[in-house]
mmCIF file of C-alpha atoms in Angstrom:
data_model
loop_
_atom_site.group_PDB
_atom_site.id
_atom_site.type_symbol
_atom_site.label_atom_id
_atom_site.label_comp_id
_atom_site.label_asym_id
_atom_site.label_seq_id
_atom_site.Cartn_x
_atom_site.Cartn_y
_atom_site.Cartn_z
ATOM 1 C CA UNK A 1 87.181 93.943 29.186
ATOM 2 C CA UNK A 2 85.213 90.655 28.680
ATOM 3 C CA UNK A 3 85.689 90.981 24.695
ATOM 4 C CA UNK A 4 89.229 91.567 24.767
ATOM 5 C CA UNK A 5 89.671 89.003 26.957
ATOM 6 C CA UNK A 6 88.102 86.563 24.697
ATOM 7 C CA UNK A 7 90.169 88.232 21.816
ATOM 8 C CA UNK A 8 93.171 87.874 23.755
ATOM 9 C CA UNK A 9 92.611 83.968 24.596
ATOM 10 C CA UNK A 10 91.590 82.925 21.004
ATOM 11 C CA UNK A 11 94.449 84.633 19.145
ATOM 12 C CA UNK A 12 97.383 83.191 21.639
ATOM 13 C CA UNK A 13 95.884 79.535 21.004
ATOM 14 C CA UNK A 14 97.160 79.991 17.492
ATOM 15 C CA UNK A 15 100.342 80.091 18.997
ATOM 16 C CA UNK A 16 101.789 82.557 16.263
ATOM 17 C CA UNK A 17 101.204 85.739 18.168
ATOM 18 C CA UNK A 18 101.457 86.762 21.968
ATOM 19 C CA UNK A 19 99.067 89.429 22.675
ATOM 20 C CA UNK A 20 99.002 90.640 26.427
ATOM 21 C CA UNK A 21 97.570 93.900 28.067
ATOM 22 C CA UNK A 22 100.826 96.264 27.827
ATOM 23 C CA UNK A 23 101.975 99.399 29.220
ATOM 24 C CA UNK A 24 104.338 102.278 27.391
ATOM 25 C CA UNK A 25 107.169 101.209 29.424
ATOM 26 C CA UNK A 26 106.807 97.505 29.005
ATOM 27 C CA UNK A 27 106.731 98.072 25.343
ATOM 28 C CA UNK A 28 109.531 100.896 25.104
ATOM 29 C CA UNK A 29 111.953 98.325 27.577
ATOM 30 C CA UNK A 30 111.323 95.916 24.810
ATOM 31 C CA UNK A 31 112.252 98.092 21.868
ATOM 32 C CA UNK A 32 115.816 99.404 23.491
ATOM 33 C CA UNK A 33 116.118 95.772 24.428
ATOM 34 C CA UNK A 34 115.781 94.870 20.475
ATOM 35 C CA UNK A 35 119.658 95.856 18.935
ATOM 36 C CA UNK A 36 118.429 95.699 15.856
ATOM 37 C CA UNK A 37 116.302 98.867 15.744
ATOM 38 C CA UNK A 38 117.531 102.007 14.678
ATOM 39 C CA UNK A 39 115.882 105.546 15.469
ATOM 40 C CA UNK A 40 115.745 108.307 13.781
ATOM 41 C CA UNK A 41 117.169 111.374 15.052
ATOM 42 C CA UNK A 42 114.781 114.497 14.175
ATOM 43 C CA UNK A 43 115.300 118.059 14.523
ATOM 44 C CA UNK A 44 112.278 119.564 12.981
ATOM 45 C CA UNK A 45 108.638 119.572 13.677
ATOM 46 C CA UNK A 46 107.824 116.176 15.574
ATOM 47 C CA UNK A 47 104.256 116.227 13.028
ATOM 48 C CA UNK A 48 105.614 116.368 9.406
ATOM 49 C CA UNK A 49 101.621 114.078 8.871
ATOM 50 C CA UNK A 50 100.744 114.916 5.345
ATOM 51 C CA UNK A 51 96.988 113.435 4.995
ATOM 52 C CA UNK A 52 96.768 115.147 1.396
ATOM 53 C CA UNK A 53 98.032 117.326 -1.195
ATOM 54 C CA UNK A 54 99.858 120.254 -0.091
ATOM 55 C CA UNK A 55 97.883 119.501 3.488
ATOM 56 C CA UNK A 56 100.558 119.158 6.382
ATOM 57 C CA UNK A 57 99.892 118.733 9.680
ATOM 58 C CA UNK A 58 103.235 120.685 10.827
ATOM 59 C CA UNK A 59 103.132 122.700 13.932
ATOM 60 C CA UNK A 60 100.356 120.778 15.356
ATOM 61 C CA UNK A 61 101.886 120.730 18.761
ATOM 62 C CA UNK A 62 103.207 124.461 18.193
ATOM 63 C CA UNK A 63 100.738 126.373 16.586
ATOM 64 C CA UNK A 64 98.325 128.786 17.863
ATOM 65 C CA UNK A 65 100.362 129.029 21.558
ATOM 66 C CA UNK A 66 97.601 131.903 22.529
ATOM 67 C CA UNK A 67 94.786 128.913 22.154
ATOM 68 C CA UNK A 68 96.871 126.095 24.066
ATOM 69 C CA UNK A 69 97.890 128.080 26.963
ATOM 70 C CA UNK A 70 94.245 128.996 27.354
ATOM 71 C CA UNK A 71 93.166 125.339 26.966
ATOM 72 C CA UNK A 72 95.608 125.001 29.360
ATOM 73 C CA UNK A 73 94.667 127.258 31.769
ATOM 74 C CA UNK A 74 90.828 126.816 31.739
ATOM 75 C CA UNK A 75 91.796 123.020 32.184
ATOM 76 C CA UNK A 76 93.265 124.247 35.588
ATOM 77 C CA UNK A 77 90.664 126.696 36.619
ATOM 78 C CA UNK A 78 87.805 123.988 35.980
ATOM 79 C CA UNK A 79 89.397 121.341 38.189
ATOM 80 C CA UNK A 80 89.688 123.833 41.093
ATOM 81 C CA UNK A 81 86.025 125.123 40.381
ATOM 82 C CA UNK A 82 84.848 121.344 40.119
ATOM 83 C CA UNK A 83 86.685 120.619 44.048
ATOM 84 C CA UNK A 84 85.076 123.898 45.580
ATOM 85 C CA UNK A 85 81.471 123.289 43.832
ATOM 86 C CA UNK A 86 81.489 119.975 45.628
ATOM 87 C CA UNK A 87 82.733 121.225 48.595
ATOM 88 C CA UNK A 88 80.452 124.291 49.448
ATOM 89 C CA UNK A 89 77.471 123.377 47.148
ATOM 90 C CA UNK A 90 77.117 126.890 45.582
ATOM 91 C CA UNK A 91 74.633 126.758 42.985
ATOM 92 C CA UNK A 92 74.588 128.168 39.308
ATOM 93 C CA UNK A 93 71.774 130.375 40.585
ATOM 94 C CA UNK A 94 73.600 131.994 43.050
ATOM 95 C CA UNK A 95 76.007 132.520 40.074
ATOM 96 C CA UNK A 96 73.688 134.300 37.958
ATOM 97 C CA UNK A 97 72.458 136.650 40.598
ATOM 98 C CA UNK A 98 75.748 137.803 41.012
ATOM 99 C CA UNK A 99 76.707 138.534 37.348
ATOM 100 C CA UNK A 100 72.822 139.634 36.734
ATOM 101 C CA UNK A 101 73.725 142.101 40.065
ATOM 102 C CA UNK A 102 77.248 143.351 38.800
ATOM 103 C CA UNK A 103 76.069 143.804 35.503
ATOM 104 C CA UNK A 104 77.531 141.363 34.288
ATOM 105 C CA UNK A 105 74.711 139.097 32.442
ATOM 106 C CA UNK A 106 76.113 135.909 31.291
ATOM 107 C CA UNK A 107 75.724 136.763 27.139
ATOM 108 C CA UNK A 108 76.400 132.567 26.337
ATOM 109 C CA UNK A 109 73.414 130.421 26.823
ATOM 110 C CA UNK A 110 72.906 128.567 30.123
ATOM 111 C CA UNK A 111 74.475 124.862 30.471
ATOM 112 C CA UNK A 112 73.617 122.511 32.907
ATOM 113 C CA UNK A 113 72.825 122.934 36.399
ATOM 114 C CA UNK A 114 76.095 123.554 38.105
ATOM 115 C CA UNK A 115 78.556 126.688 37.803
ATOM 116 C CA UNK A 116 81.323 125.047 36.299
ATOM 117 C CA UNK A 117 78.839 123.165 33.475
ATOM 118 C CA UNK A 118 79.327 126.261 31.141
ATOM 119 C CA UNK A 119 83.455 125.901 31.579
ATOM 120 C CA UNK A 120 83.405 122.409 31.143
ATOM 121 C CA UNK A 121 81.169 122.313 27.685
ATOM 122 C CA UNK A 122 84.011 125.345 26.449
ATOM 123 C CA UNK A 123 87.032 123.345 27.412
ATOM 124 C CA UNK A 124 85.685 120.082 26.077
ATOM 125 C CA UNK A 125 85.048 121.706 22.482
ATOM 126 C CA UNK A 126 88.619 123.353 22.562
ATOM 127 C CA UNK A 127 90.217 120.131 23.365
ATOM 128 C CA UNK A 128 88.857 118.220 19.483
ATOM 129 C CA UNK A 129 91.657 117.740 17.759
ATOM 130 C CA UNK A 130 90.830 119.897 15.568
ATOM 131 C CA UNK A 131 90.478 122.758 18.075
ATOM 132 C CA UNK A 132 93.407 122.643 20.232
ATOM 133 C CA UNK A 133 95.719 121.519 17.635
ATOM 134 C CA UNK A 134 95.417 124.262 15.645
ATOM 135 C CA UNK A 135 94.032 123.412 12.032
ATOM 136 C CA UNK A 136 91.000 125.458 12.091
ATOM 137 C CA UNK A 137 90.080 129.092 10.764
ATOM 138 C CA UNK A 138 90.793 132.214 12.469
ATOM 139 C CA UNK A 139 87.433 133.016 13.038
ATOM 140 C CA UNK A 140 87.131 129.367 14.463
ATOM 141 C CA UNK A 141 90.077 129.634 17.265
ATOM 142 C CA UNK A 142 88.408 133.000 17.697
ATOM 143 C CA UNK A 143 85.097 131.853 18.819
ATOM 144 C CA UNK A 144 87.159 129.100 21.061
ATOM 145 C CA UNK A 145 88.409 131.400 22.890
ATOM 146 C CA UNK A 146 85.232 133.302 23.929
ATOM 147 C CA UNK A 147 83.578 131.179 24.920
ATOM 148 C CA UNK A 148 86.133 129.572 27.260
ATOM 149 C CA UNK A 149 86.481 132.943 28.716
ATOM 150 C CA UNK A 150 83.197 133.512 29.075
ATOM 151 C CA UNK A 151 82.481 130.555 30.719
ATOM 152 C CA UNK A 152 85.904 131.444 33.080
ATOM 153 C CA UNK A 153 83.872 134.428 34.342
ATOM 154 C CA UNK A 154 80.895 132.124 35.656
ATOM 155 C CA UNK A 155 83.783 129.640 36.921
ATOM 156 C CA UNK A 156 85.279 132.554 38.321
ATOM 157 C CA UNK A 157 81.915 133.703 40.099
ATOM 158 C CA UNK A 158 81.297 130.669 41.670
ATOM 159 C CA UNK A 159 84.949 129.980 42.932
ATOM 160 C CA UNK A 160 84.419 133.933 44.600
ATOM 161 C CA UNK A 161 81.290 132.772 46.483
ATOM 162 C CA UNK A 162 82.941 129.084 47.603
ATOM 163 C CA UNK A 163 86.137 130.830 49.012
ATOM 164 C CA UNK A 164 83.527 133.647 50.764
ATOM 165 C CA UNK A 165 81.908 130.514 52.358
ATOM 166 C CA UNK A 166 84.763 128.765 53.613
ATOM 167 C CA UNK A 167 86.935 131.660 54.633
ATOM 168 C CA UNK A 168 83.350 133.070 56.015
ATOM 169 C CA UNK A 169 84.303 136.821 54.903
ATOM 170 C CA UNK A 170 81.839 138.836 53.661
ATOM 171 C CA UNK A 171 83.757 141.285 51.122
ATOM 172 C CA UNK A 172 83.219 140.997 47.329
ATOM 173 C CA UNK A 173 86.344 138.871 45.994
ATOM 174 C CA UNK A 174 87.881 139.512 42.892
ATOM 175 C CA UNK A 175 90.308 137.711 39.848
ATOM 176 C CA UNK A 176 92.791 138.558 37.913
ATOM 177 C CA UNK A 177 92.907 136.062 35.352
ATOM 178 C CA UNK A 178 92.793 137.952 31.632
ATOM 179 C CA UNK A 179 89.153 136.686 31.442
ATOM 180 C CA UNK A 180 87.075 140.099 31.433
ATOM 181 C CA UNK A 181 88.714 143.640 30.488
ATOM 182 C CA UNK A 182 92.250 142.504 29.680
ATOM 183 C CA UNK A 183 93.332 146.790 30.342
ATOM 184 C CA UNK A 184 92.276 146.076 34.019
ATOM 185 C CA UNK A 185 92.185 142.221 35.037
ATOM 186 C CA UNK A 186 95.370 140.148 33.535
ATOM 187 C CA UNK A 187 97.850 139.059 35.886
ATOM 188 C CA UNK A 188 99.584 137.649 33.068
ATOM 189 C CA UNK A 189 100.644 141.156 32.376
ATOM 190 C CA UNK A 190 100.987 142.563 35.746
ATOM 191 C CA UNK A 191 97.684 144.240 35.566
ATOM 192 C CA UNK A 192 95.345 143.824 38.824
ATOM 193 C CA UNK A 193 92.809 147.007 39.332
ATOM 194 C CA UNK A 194 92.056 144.941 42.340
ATOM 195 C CA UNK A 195 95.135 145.335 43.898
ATOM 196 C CA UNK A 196 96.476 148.430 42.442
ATOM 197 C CA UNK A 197 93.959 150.544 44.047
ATOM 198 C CA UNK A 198 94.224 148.854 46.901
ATOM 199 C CA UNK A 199 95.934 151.700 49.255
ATOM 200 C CA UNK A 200 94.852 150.749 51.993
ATOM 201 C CA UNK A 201 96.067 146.927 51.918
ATOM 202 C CA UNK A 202 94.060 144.073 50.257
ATOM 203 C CA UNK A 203 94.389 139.981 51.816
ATOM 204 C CA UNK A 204 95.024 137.139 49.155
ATOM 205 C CA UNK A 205 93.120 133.993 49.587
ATOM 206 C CA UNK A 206 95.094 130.976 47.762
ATOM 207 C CA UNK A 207 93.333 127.691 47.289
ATOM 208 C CA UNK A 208 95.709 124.581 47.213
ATOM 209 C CA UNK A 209 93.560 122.284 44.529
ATOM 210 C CA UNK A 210 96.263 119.048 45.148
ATOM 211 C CA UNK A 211 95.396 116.408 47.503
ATOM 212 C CA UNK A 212 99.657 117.394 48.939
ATOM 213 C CA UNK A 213 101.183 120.289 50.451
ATOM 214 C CA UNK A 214 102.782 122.953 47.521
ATOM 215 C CA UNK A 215 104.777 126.268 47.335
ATOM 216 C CA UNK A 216 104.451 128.579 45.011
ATOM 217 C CA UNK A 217 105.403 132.138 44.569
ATOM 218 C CA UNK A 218 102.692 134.823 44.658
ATOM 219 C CA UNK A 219 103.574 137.875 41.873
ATOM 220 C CA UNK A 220 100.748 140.547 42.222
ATOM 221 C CA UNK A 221 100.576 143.490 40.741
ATOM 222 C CA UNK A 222 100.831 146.671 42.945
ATOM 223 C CA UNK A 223 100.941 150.650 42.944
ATOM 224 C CA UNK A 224 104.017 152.310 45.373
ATOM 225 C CA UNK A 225 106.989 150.911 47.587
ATOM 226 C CA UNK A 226 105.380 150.697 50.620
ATOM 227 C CA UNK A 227 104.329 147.273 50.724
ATOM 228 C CA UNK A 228 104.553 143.965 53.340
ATOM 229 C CA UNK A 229 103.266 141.090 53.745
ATOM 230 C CA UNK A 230 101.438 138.623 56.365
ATOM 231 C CA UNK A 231 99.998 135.451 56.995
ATOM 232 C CA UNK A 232 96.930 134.509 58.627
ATOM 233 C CA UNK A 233 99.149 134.573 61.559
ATOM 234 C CA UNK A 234 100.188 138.207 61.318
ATOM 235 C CA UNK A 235 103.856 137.198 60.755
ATOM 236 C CA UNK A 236 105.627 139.166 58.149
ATOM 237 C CA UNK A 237 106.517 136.589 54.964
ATOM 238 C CA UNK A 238 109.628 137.593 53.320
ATOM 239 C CA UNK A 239 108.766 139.304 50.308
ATOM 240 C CA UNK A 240 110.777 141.600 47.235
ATOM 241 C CA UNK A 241 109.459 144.167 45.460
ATOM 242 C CA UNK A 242 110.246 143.936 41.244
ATOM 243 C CA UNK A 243 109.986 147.272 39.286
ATOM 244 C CA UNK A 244 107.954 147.175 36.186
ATOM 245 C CA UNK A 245 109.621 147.781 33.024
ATOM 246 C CA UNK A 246 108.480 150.293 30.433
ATOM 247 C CA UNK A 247 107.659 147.361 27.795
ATOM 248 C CA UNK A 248 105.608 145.704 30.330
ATOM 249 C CA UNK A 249 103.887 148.589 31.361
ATOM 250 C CA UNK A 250 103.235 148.919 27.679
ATOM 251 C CA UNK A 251 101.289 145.921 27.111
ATOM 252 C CA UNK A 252 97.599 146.897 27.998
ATOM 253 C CA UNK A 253 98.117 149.646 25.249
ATOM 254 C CA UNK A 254 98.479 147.575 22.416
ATOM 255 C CA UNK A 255 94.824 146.466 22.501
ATOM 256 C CA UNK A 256 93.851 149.814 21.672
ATOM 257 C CA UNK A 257 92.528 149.665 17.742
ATOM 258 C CA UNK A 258 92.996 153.504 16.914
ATOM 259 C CA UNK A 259 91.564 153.223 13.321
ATOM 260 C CA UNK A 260 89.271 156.604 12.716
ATOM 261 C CA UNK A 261 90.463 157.819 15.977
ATOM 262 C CA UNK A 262 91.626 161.341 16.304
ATOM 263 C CA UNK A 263 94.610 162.056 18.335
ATOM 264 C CA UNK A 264 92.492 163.380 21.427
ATOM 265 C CA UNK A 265 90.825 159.880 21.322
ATOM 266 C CA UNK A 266 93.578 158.159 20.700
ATOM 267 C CA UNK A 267 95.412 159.839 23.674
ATOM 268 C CA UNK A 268 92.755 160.005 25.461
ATOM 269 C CA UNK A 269 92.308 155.912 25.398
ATOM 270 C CA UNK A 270 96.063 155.592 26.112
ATOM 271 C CA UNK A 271 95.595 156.774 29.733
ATOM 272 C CA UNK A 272 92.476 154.166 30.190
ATOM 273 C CA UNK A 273 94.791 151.361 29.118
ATOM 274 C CA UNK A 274 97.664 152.493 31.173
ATOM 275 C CA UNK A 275 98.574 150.294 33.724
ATOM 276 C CA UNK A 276 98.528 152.125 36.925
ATOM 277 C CA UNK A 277 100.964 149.559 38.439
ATOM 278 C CA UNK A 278 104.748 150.478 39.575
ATOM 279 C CA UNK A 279 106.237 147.053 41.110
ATOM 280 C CA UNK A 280 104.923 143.630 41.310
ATOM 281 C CA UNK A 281 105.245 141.993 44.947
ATOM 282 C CA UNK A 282 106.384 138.885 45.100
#
């Protein structure tokens, strides 16, 4: 800050202006201090920017809600990658074995030298203002949001292989996070094949990414009644079981493009994109 110091210095010897290093509430205390400003009371959009003709910047913190949340979400996912990368050292190779194993060959090209590179690039580019905000193309936002959920999947793999190491299990792990096949893996819409067809019981590892203590409340996806719930402790947690609705259950479905489908097909698809779940367990 050696320049602005110097700025600072020279400009208050002119004794006209008082320029100081300031904070938002030192300068909003000193505008409801001042009784002779007015504000303006708006209802609408808070971004009514026109920067030319017939070119409005309204909505800018409302449009395209799909695109934020999954700014928002990657944000989250890449901070928790970032803390178990650093903690257990897994490697982008390991990574890539496992997709190149599961069949799941990373299509984007390879960034960087750690797992959460990839995620990191995505959510950087979606984050421009003119990503994020909203004023781009269709086929723009589109592209956005593949490769941020692309990159979630390598993200994804890694955080699997950290939480392997530290809980020292040696089961595959798996995520329900809308980033692959949204008809089998979206939590968001109560849709878990991991947990589903689970019968036989399936353990939840949770990883606490704040440097404090948190609750939250678990809601996971699951087929039948006949459900409980431990800790690592084997004592029961206190849990409810929430039917599904016939909307919800509906969701998966709608992905389903049935143009120059037949009815067999299109029936046929149907009961792929059903969701197999009854309740969610919470």
């Amino acid at each position: 800050f050696n320049n602005l110091d110097k700025l600072i210095h020279y400009v208050n010897l002119n004794g006209t202006v008082n320029l100081f290093y300031s904070t938002p509430t030192i300068y909003t205390d000193s505008k409801l201090q001042n009784p002779n400003t007015n504000y303006q009371l708006r209802t609408d959009d808070i971004m009514p920017l026109a920067d030319d003709a017939h070119d409005y910047w309204t909505g800018f913190y409302t449009s395209r809600p799909a695109l934020k949340r999954q700014v928002r979400k990657s944000t989250n996912l890449l901070a928790t990658a970032r803390l178990l990368e650093a903690y257990t050292n897994i490697t982008l190779d390991q990574v890539e074995n496992i997709l190149k194993n599961t069949g799941q060959q990373r299509p984007a090209p390879r960034v960087g030298d750690g797992f959460t590179d990839g995620l990191e690039g995505a959510v950087s580019l979606a984050t421009h203002h003119d990503a994020m905000s909203g004023t781009e193309r269709q086929s723009v936002t589109d592209d956005y949001e593949l490769r941020m959920a692309e990159q979630a999947i390598v993200a994804e793999t890694g955080i699997s292989l950290a939480i392997k190491y530290i809980a020292q299990v040696e089961e595959d792990l798996a995520h329900c996070n809308c980033n692959g096949a949204p008809q089998f893996t979206c939590s968001n819409a109560s849709i878990c094949a991991a947990t589903v067809n689970a019968s036989d019981g399936f353990t939840v590892y949770a990883w606490n990414s704040l440097a404090l203590s948190r609750t939250e409340v678990l809601r996971i996806p699951v087929s039948g009644s006949s459900w409980s719930c431990v800790d690592e402790k084997k004592e029961e947690l206190q849990t409810q079981l929430l039917s599904l609705d016939n909307r919800t259950l509906s969701i998966p479905q709608l992905y389903l493009n049935s143009f120059n489908m037949t009815q067999s097909q299109i029936d046929q698809a149907l009961a792929q994109l059903a969701n197999k779940a009854d309740y969610v367990l919470a």
